[in-house]
Short mmCIF file of C-alpha atoms in Angstrom, two decimals:
data_model
loop_
_atom_site.label_atom_id
_atom_site.label_comp_id
_atom_site.label_asym_id
_atom_site.label_seq_id
_atom_site.Cartn_x
_atom_site.Cartn_y
_atom_site.Cartn_z
CA MET I 298 82.07 71.01 105.80
CA LYS I 299 83.72 71.52 109.13
CA GLU I 300 83.62 74.82 110.55
CA TYR I 301 87.09 76.66 111.56
CA ALA I 302 87.85 79.78 113.46
CA THR I 303 90.29 80.87 111.12
CA TYR I 304 89.87 81.02 107.28
CA ILE I 305 93.21 81.66 105.15
CA PHE I 306 92.97 82.07 101.48
CA ASP I 307 94.91 82.19 98.33
CA LEU I 308 93.90 84.91 96.05
CA ASP I 309 94.63 84.36 92.51
CA GLY I 310 92.37 81.35 91.14
CA THR I 311 91.06 81.01 94.70
CA LEU I 312 88.86 84.50 95.46
CA LEU I 313 89.68 86.40 92.31
CA ASP I 314 89.72 85.40 88.53
CA THR I 315 92.75 87.68 87.58
CA LEU I 316 93.73 85.31 84.84
CA ASN I 317 92.96 87.79 81.83
CA ASP I 318 94.66 90.77 83.66
CA LEU I 319 97.91 88.91 84.43
CA ALA I 320 97.86 87.59 80.60
CA ALA I 321 97.37 91.03 79.33
CA SER I 322 100.32 92.61 81.43
CA THR I 323 102.34 89.66 80.82
CA ASN I 324 102.13 89.92 76.76
CA TYR I 325 101.93 93.73 77.00
CA ALA I 326 105.51 93.48 78.92
CA LEU I 327 106.79 90.87 76.31
CA ARG I 328 105.44 92.99 73.44
CA THR I 329 107.27 96.23 74.65
CA HIS I 330 110.60 94.14 74.80
CA GLY I 331 110.29 92.49 71.38
CA MET I 332 109.57 89.07 72.88
CA PRO I 333 107.02 86.61 71.83
CA GLU I 334 103.64 86.54 73.38
CA HIS I 335 101.57 83.54 75.10
CA PRO I 336 98.06 82.65 74.94
CA VAL I 337 96.10 82.99 77.95
CA GLU I 338 96.19 79.23 78.66
CA ASP I 339 100.30 79.25 78.77
CA VAL I 340 99.91 82.27 81.47
CA ARG I 341 97.29 79.90 83.28
CA ARG I 342 100.19 77.17 83.70
CA PHE I 343 102.75 79.97 84.47
CA VAL I 344 100.88 81.30 87.42
CA GLY I 345 101.39 80.29 91.04
CA ASN I 346 104.39 81.21 92.47
CA GLY I 347 104.38 84.95 92.41
CA VAL I 348 104.60 87.34 89.61
CA LYS I 349 108.31 87.22 89.24
CA LYS I 350 108.22 83.76 88.36
CA LEU I 351 105.39 84.21 86.19
CA MET I 352 107.60 86.47 84.19
CA GLU I 353 110.72 83.80 84.56
CA ARG I 354 108.62 81.39 82.82
CA ALA I 355 107.25 83.64 80.18
CA VAL I 356 110.33 85.47 79.22
CA PRO I 357 112.49 83.50 76.79
CA GLY I 358 115.60 82.05 78.51
CA GLY I 359 113.82 83.40 81.86
CA LEU I 360 116.58 85.21 84.64
CA ALA I 361 119.55 84.88 82.07
CA ASN I 362 117.57 86.84 79.58
CA PRO I 363 119.46 90.29 79.54
CA LEU I 364 115.85 92.14 79.08
CA PHE I 365 114.40 90.21 81.71
CA GLU I 366 114.65 92.69 84.67
CA ALA I 367 113.34 95.47 82.20
CA ALA I 368 110.39 93.20 81.12
CA TYR I 369 109.49 92.25 84.86
CA ALA I 370 109.43 95.99 86.02
CA THR I 371 107.23 96.98 82.84
CA PHE I 372 104.96 94.10 83.79
CA ARG I 373 104.90 95.50 87.23
CA ARG I 374 103.95 98.88 86.31
CA HIS I 375 101.29 97.72 83.65
CA TYR I 376 99.76 95.31 86.13
CA MET I 377 99.23 97.87 88.75
CA GLU I 378 97.56 100.19 86.31
CA HIS I 379 95.23 97.48 84.85
CA SER I 380 94.72 94.91 87.66
CA LEU I 381 91.17 95.77 87.62
CA ASP I 382 90.29 95.71 84.00
CA THR I 383 88.52 92.34 83.93
CA THR I 384 89.37 90.59 87.51
CA GLN I 385 86.36 89.79 89.35
CA PRO I 386 85.49 87.57 92.47
CA TYR I 387 84.44 84.01 91.46
CA PRO I 388 80.80 83.12 91.90
CA GLY I 389 79.82 83.12 95.64
CA VAL I 390 82.96 84.27 97.04
CA THR I 391 81.80 87.75 98.27
CA ASP I 392 78.57 86.24 100.04
CA VAL I 393 80.55 83.70 101.76
CA LEU I 394 83.03 86.11 103.04
CA GLU I 395 80.30 88.09 104.32
CA GLU I 396 78.78 85.32 106.08
CA LEU I 397 82.10 83.93 107.72
CA ASP I 398 82.72 87.67 108.93
CA ARG I 399 79.08 87.66 110.27
CA ARG I 400 80.02 84.59 112.03
CA GLY I 401 82.80 85.86 113.78
CA LYS I 402 85.41 84.08 111.71
CA ASN I 403 89.20 84.96 111.24
CA ILE I 404 89.62 85.98 107.53
CA ALA I 405 92.85 86.29 105.66
CA VAL I 406 94.44 86.32 102.38
CA VAL I 407 98.06 85.34 101.62
CA SER I 408 99.43 85.68 98.16
CA ASN I 409 102.40 85.33 96.29
CA LYS I 410 101.20 88.42 94.36
CA PHE I 411 103.28 91.17 95.21
CA TYR I 412 102.42 93.10 98.28
CA ALA I 413 100.91 96.30 96.87
CA ALA I 414 98.89 94.68 94.45
CA THR I 415 97.27 92.17 96.91
CA GLN I 416 96.44 94.92 99.20
CA GLU I 417 94.80 96.87 96.75
CA LEU I 418 92.73 94.02 95.06
CA CYS I 419 91.52 92.80 98.69
CA ARG I 420 90.59 96.50 99.70
CA HIS I 421 88.69 96.94 96.41
CA PHE I 422 86.66 93.88 96.36
CA PHE I 423 86.20 92.73 99.84
CA GLY I 424 86.67 95.96 102.12
CA ASP I 425 87.11 95.34 105.82
CA VAL I 426 85.96 91.64 105.54
CA VAL I 427 89.36 90.55 104.79
CA GLU I 428 91.12 91.46 108.08
CA VAL I 429 94.68 90.77 106.89
CA ALA I 430 96.07 90.74 103.46
CA ILE I 431 99.68 89.61 102.84
CA GLY I 432 101.55 89.40 99.58
CA GLU I 433 105.02 88.96 98.74
CA ARG I 434 107.60 90.99 100.42
CA GLU I 435 111.38 91.22 100.59
CA ASN I 436 112.08 90.62 104.24
CA ILE I 437 109.97 87.29 104.28
CA ARG I 438 110.08 84.43 102.57
CA LYS I 439 106.88 83.42 100.27
CA LYS I 440 104.70 80.63 99.68
CA PRO I 441 105.38 77.74 100.00
CA ALA I 442 107.44 78.51 103.00
CA PRO I 443 105.15 78.95 106.00
CA ASP I 444 106.20 82.40 106.89
CA THR I 445 103.48 84.52 105.47
CA VAL I 446 100.56 82.38 106.83
CA LEU I 447 102.30 82.47 109.91
CA GLU I 448 102.53 86.28 109.97
CA ALA I 449 98.84 86.19 108.87
CA LEU I 450 97.94 84.09 111.91
CA ARG I 451 100.22 86.48 114.42
CA GLN I 452 98.44 89.42 112.80
CA LEU I 453 94.99 87.89 113.56
CA GLY I 454 95.99 86.94 117.00
CA ALA I 455 94.88 83.37 115.86
CA ASP I 456 96.26 79.76 116.70
CA LYS I 457 97.13 77.31 113.88
CA GLU I 458 94.54 75.13 115.71
CA GLY I 459 91.24 75.80 114.43
CA ALA I 460 92.82 77.30 111.06
CA VAL I 461 92.28 76.24 107.34
CA TYR I 462 94.02 76.97 104.18
CA ILE I 463 92.06 77.24 100.91
CA GLY I 464 93.95 77.45 97.51
CA ASP I 465 94.01 76.26 93.92
CA SER I 466 97.31 74.97 93.34
CA ASP I 467 100.03 72.79 94.44
CA VAL I 468 101.87 75.48 95.59
CA ASP I 469 99.00 76.06 98.37
CA LEU I 470 99.21 72.46 99.01
CA VAL I 471 102.46 72.60 100.49
CA THR I 472 102.50 75.72 102.09
CA ALA I 473 99.61 74.19 104.32
CA ARG I 474 101.60 71.33 104.77
CA ASN I 475 104.65 73.32 105.81
CA CYS I 476 102.11 75.38 108.36
CA GLU I 477 100.81 72.02 109.45
CA ILE I 478 97.25 73.19 108.97
CA PRO I 479 94.56 71.50 106.75
CA CYS I 480 93.97 72.54 103.17
CA ILE I 481 91.04 72.74 101.05
CA SER I 482 91.59 72.99 97.28
CA VAL I 483 89.13 74.65 95.10
CA LEU I 484 88.03 73.15 91.64
CA TRP I 485 87.41 76.49 89.78
CA GLY I 486 91.03 77.75 89.98
CA PHE I 487 94.03 77.72 87.80
CA ARG I 488 94.59 73.86 88.19
CA ASP I 489 92.19 71.13 87.59
CA ARG I 490 91.37 68.20 89.88
CA ASP I 491 93.73 65.45 88.58
CA PHE I 492 96.59 67.87 88.78
CA LEU I 493 95.66 68.63 92.55
CA VAL I 494 95.15 64.94 93.38
CA GLU I 495 98.47 63.98 91.84
CA HIS I 496 100.13 66.65 94.00
CA GLY I 497 98.43 65.25 97.34
CA ALA I 498 95.11 67.15 97.53
CA THR I 499 92.38 65.11 99.50
CA THR I 500 89.72 67.72 100.33
CA PHE I 501 87.67 69.48 97.44
CA ILE I 502 85.05 72.06 96.79
CA GLY I 503 83.42 73.06 93.68
CA ARG I 504 81.54 75.77 94.96
CA MET I 505 82.46 78.61 97.48
CA ASP I 506 79.33 77.87 99.85
CA GLU I 507 80.47 74.39 100.55
CA LEU I 508 82.61 76.15 103.10
CA LEU I 509 79.70 77.09 104.86
#
């Protein structure tokens, strides 16, 4: 695998297996507001565009449902309290990030998860190894717009040349394309290989240590 100067990672489905905690908070919010719950595999299909889009897909009628904002607020409160219940790094993630850091590589996380949760999870699991962690913010367009990745590069003091984006979804593929940087798709995340190929993926890894 080619070495890069800068590695920018998606979070959910790429570095962290967050699915069960996301599903638990989704169903808690739905249950609280009298809505039908979803099996975990449905929630897997809902994730990838931020938690508001997750809830829009989970709530009957989406944004048009008069209880949507209340359910979304309940989800956010519950998830901030329970985001560490079962979430863990995927196998090899911590070791590889530490090795990239040892080699002097720039490391960032760019997620469509809301900002506070992105920051908390990165601090908890990766400490100072992840230099920059950017989540969804009101004043900057989220992925697949290039803005959050370009902001990460700015904070790192790094150029697009020598940078790579690593993710598990079609959103990540489009984000990398919009940033004009290569994308590596992981095969352990929330989307399978056939889905990724259908959406234009050409470079894959099946284990985190293949980045090395």
